[in-house]
């Protein structure tokens, strides 16, 4: 089994910064894509950013230039550096990862439990 645990959320004023972390653990053979999604109250979950196993990063238009996704391969960890936060960034942030376990022959999508980010105006 694989677990993803996020950390780093909290309350910040507009214009501030936060850094989210998500560590994957368990019987991991390899990880393909890792990403971050968010869900604001009353809205659908949306993709924020993802990073491939080769290190290629992609971002939603709404966060380009403000958020940076990175990955620490040895620790199976993905980060999301969020700068210039505004109240519209308030949401629960979830990480996900495409993981191949030692016991499997295919990749499976796993999700973390989410971490709350609240930006005050």
mmCIF file of C-alpha atoms in Angstrom:
data_model
loop_
_atom_site.group_PDB
_atom_site.id
_atom_site.type_symbol
_atom_site.label_atom_id
_atom_site.label_comp_id
_atom_site.label_asym_id
_atom_site.label_seq_id
_atom_site.Cartn_x
_atom_site.Cartn_y
_atom_site.Cartn_z
ATOM 1 C CA UNK A 1 0.000 0.000 0.000
ATOM 2 C CA UNK A 2 1.061 3.581 -0.668
ATOM 3 C CA UNK A 3 0.350 6.673 1.405
ATOM 4 C CA UNK A 4 0.677 10.333 0.462
ATOM 5 C CA UNK A 5 0.913 12.831 3.302
ATOM 6 C CA UNK A 6 0.702 16.582 2.695
ATOM 7 C CA UNK A 7 1.934 19.295 5.003
ATOM 8 C CA UNK A 8 2.596 23.018 4.967
ATOM 9 C CA UNK A 9 -0.871 24.473 4.658
ATOM 10 C CA UNK A 10 -2.133 27.274 6.844
ATOM 11 C CA UNK A 11 -3.360 30.836 7.030
ATOM 12 C CA UNK A 12 -1.463 33.588 5.244
ATOM 13 C CA UNK A 13 -2.150 37.179 4.274
ATOM 14 C CA UNK A 14 -2.567 38.207 0.674
ATOM 15 C CA UNK A 15 0.812 38.642 -0.965
ATOM 16 C CA UNK A 16 2.406 36.072 1.289
ATOM 17 C CA UNK A 17 3.951 32.691 0.585
ATOM 18 C CA UNK A 18 3.530 29.096 1.628
ATOM 19 C CA UNK A 19 5.368 25.899 0.754
ATOM 20 C CA UNK A 20 3.447 22.646 0.584
ATOM 21 C CA UNK A 21 5.098 19.252 0.818
ATOM 22 C CA UNK A 22 3.789 15.823 -0.061
ATOM 23 C CA UNK A 23 5.701 12.679 0.808
ATOM 24 C CA UNK A 24 4.845 9.299 -0.664
ATOM 25 C CA UNK A 25 5.676 6.192 1.320
ATOM 26 C CA UNK A 26 5.068 2.475 1.165
ATOM 27 C CA UNK A 27 5.964 -0.254 -1.272
ATOM 28 C CA UNK A 28 7.032 2.076 -4.067
ATOM 29 C CA UNK A 29 8.889 0.751 -7.087
ATOM 30 C CA UNK A 30 8.701 3.959 -9.084
ATOM 31 C CA UNK A 31 6.679 7.153 -9.405
ATOM 32 C CA UNK A 32 5.734 8.716 -12.707
ATOM 33 C CA UNK A 33 3.846 12.010 -12.497
ATOM 34 C CA UNK A 34 3.313 13.883 -9.224
ATOM 35 C CA UNK A 35 0.962 16.797 -8.966
ATOM 36 C CA UNK A 36 -1.104 19.215 -6.968
ATOM 37 C CA UNK A 37 -4.809 19.909 -7.265
ATOM 38 C CA UNK A 38 -7.081 22.185 -5.262
ATOM 39 C CA UNK A 39 -10.727 22.445 -4.414
ATOM 40 C CA UNK A 40 -12.356 25.631 -3.196
ATOM 41 C CA UNK A 41 -15.741 25.611 -1.439
ATOM 42 C CA UNK A 42 -18.545 25.066 -3.913
ATOM 43 C CA UNK A 43 -16.153 24.486 -6.808
ATOM 44 C CA UNK A 44 -14.805 21.475 -8.632
ATOM 45 C CA UNK A 45 -11.345 20.173 -7.964
ATOM 46 C CA UNK A 46 -8.858 21.674 -10.409
ATOM 47 C CA UNK A 47 -5.332 20.913 -11.459
ATOM 48 C CA UNK A 48 -2.747 23.344 -10.135
ATOM 49 C CA UNK A 49 0.518 21.862 -11.373
ATOM 50 C CA UNK A 50 2.223 18.596 -12.149
ATOM 51 C CA UNK A 51 5.771 17.407 -12.705
ATOM 52 C CA UNK A 52 6.866 14.386 -14.685
ATOM 53 C CA UNK A 53 9.485 11.825 -13.784
ATOM 54 C CA UNK A 54 11.815 13.675 -16.120
ATOM 55 C CA UNK A 55 11.300 16.943 -14.281
ATOM 56 C CA UNK A 56 9.043 18.692 -16.772
ATOM 57 C CA UNK A 57 6.629 21.020 -14.949
ATOM 58 C CA UNK A 58 3.230 22.263 -16.081
ATOM 59 C CA UNK A 59 0.971 24.833 -14.460
ATOM 60 C CA UNK A 60 -2.576 26.087 -14.549
ATOM 61 C CA UNK A 61 -2.767 29.540 -16.097
ATOM 62 C CA UNK A 62 -4.059 30.974 -12.842
ATOM 63 C CA UNK A 63 -0.831 30.131 -10.973
ATOM 64 C CA UNK A 64 1.831 30.557 -13.644
ATOM 65 C CA UNK A 65 4.604 32.834 -12.494
ATOM 66 C CA UNK A 66 3.521 32.554 -8.849
ATOM 67 C CA UNK A 67 3.726 28.835 -8.011
ATOM 68 C CA UNK A 68 6.645 26.494 -8.519
ATOM 69 C CA UNK A 69 6.431 22.720 -8.346
ATOM 70 C CA UNK A 70 9.536 20.696 -7.617
ATOM 71 C CA UNK A 71 10.428 17.161 -6.722
ATOM 72 C CA UNK A 72 12.918 15.371 -4.526
ATOM 73 C CA UNK A 73 13.238 11.975 -6.142
ATOM 74 C CA UNK A 74 15.245 10.272 -3.404
ATOM 75 C CA UNK A 75 12.535 11.119 -0.866
ATOM 76 C CA UNK A 76 9.521 10.531 -3.146
ATOM 77 C CA UNK A 77 8.430 14.034 -2.257
ATOM 78 C CA UNK A 78 6.850 16.811 -4.262
ATOM 79 C CA UNK A 79 6.735 20.460 -3.234
ATOM 80 C CA UNK A 80 4.624 23.430 -4.207
ATOM 81 C CA UNK A 81 6.117 26.842 -3.524
ATOM 82 C CA UNK A 82 3.306 29.371 -3.597
ATOM 83 C CA UNK A 83 4.161 33.066 -3.793
ATOM 84 C CA UNK A 84 2.052 36.189 -4.210
ATOM 85 C CA UNK A 85 -0.943 34.395 -2.780
ATOM 86 C CA UNK A 86 -4.361 35.969 -3.126
ATOM 87 C CA UNK A 87 -7.755 35.095 -1.593
ATOM 88 C CA UNK A 88 -8.726 33.229 -4.788
ATOM 89 C CA UNK A 89 -6.034 30.669 -3.928
ATOM 90 C CA UNK A 90 -7.959 29.646 -0.807
ATOM 91 C CA UNK A 91 -8.752 25.942 -1.108
ATOM 92 C CA UNK A 92 -7.925 22.481 0.099
ATOM 93 C CA UNK A 93 -4.799 21.378 -1.744
ATOM 94 C CA UNK A 94 -4.359 17.718 -2.639
ATOM 95 C CA UNK A 95 -1.310 15.986 -3.996
ATOM 96 C CA UNK A 96 -1.432 12.936 -6.208
ATOM 97 C CA UNK A 97 1.079 10.532 -7.643
ATOM 98 C CA UNK A 98 1.137 7.798 -10.274
ATOM 99 C CA UNK A 99 2.836 4.979 -8.446
ATOM 100 C CA UNK A 100 3.998 1.541 -9.449
ATOM 101 C CA UNK A 101 4.317 -0.746 -6.456
ATOM 102 C CA UNK A 102 6.775 -3.590 -6.151
ATOM 103 C CA UNK A 103 3.852 -5.996 -6.211
ATOM 104 C CA UNK A 104 2.290 -4.536 -9.351
ATOM 105 C CA UNK A 105 3.027 -4.211 -13.037
ATOM 106 C CA UNK A 106 1.114 -0.994 -13.727
ATOM 107 C CA UNK A 107 0.857 2.522 -12.375
ATOM 108 C CA UNK A 108 -1.969 3.505 -10.053
ATOM 109 C CA UNK A 109 -3.101 6.965 -8.982
ATOM 110 C CA UNK A 110 -2.881 7.767 -5.260
ATOM 111 C CA UNK A 111 -4.121 10.871 -3.444
ATOM 112 C CA UNK A 112 -3.282 12.586 -0.201
ATOM 113 C CA UNK A 113 -5.813 13.677 2.378
ATOM 114 C CA UNK A 114 -5.505 17.362 1.573
ATOM 115 C CA UNK A 115 -4.194 20.402 3.386
ATOM 116 C CA UNK A 116 -6.077 23.660 3.867
ATOM 117 C CA UNK A 117 -4.671 26.902 2.494
ATOM 118 C CA UNK A 118 -6.459 30.081 3.506
ATOM 119 C CA UNK A 119 -5.440 33.481 2.171
ATOM 120 C CA UNK A 120 -6.871 36.504 3.934
ATOM 121 C CA UNK A 121 -7.340 39.851 2.241
#
